[in-house]
XYZ file of C-alpha atoms in Angstrom:
124
model
C -1.947 -5.407 15.801
C -1.746 -7.171 12.463
C -2.136 -6.351 8.803
C -3.522 -8.901 6.411
C -2.869 -8.346 2.716
C -4.527 -10.182 -0.135
C -5.046 -9.933 -3.864
C -1.579 -10.546 -5.203
C -1.564 -12.506 -8.426
C -0.078 -12.816 -11.888
C -1.299 -10.490 -14.615
C -0.408 -9.521 -18.134
C 1.037 -6.212 -19.175
C -1.755 -3.676 -19.368
C -3.928 -5.656 -16.976
C -5.320 -4.814 -13.564
C -5.284 -6.143 -10.026
C -6.748 -5.098 -6.703
C -4.861 -5.520 -3.444
C -6.578 -5.393 -0.064
C -5.253 -4.702 3.412
C -7.317 -5.245 6.529
C -5.754 -4.185 9.820
C -7.318 -5.597 12.956
C -7.108 -2.207 14.693
C -8.468 -0.059 11.889
C -9.644 2.926 13.908
C -6.363 3.285 15.758
C -4.480 4.118 12.572
C -3.424 7.583 11.397
C -2.187 6.734 7.913
C -1.840 3.635 5.778
C 0.346 2.995 2.801
C 1.511 0.483 0.257
C 5.154 -0.175 -0.462
C 6.781 -2.649 -2.825
C 10.062 -4.447 -3.206
C 11.270 -5.939 -6.457
C 13.951 -8.651 -6.520
C 17.355 -7.176 -5.791
C 15.898 -3.733 -5.169
C 15.212 -1.651 -2.094
C 11.685 -1.286 -0.833
C 9.961 1.743 -2.311
C 6.812 3.677 -1.582
C 3.762 3.306 -3.788
C 0.869 5.223 -2.228
C -0.595 6.376 1.069
C -3.959 7.449 2.452
C -4.758 9.175 5.731
C -7.828 9.159 7.949
C -9.575 11.901 5.967
C -8.790 10.279 2.626
C -5.888 12.423 1.483
C -3.778 10.380 -0.925
C -0.159 10.561 -2.026
C 1.431 8.620 -4.877
C 4.907 7.805 -6.052
C 5.653 9.314 -9.461
C 6.117 5.852 -10.950
C 2.475 4.907 -10.340
C 0.625 8.225 -10.681
C -2.286 7.897 -13.066
C -2.149 4.091 -12.977
C -2.640 3.084 -9.340
C -5.341 4.229 -6.950
C -5.400 3.860 -3.184
C -8.719 3.996 -1.383
C -10.325 2.938 1.870
C -13.662 1.595 2.979
C -14.301 2.520 6.594
C -17.336 0.250 6.797
C -15.299 -2.757 5.701
C -12.212 -1.521 7.596
C -10.107 -2.180 4.526
C -7.626 -0.247 2.412
C -7.335 -1.054 -1.275
C -4.728 -0.536 -3.953
C -6.012 -0.690 -7.516
C -3.240 -1.461 -9.976
C -4.132 -0.555 -13.554
C -2.187 -0.479 -16.801
C 0.320 -2.841 -15.256
C 3.905 -2.904 -16.464
C 6.582 -5.546 -16.071
C 8.422 -3.210 -13.704
C 5.452 -3.345 -11.315
C 6.457 -6.911 -10.475
C 7.258 -6.954 -6.763
C 6.120 -7.996 -3.344
C 3.618 -5.413 -2.163
C 3.480 -4.561 1.525
C 0.777 -2.814 3.456
C 1.922 -0.523 6.275
C 0.161 1.320 9.082
C 1.040 4.364 11.171
C -0.368 3.897 14.666
C 1.966 6.217 16.569
C 1.869 9.519 14.770
C 5.262 10.871 13.813
C 5.581 14.563 13.034
C 7.763 15.867 10.255
C 7.778 12.824 7.989
C 6.264 12.767 4.522
C 3.393 10.341 3.849
C 5.610 8.076 1.721
C 8.505 7.988 4.169
C 8.925 4.423 5.402
C 10.051 5.642 8.809
C 6.536 6.859 9.430
C 5.067 3.359 9.577
C 5.074 1.165 12.648
C 3.433 -2.013 11.423
C 3.918 -4.004 8.255
C 2.148 -6.874 6.604
C 3.895 -9.954 5.297
C 3.470 -8.964 1.681
C 1.627 -10.217 -1.368
C 3.281 -11.068 -4.687
C 2.376 -9.269 -7.901
C 3.888 -10.621 -11.103
C 3.374 -8.879 -14.437
C 4.369 -10.554 -17.674
C 3.804 -9.958 -21.362
């Protein structure tokens, strides 16, 4: 089982990007999420989406980022809008294949598989 991320790039403050994540076992996944890690910082949650499309967002990105999925294309997207310098990080896609009860959607412990990450750099 693998996750392939794409879409990381450089952008200016206020700009937009779209990240994509395509797992090769799409229909065996309960929930998918995006996390990010800035230099010198711990990895933090960004957003998640479950099989029925319920989404959860970190407070830092609410109103600016949108997570969505296309079941036909077997792909999960993260739309990054109104980018800020503090959004600069490596963004990781994660998948929950073995359902874990009692963990919140943005809890990293919930996710069994991780992509290699894609770099997002925001500058003024």
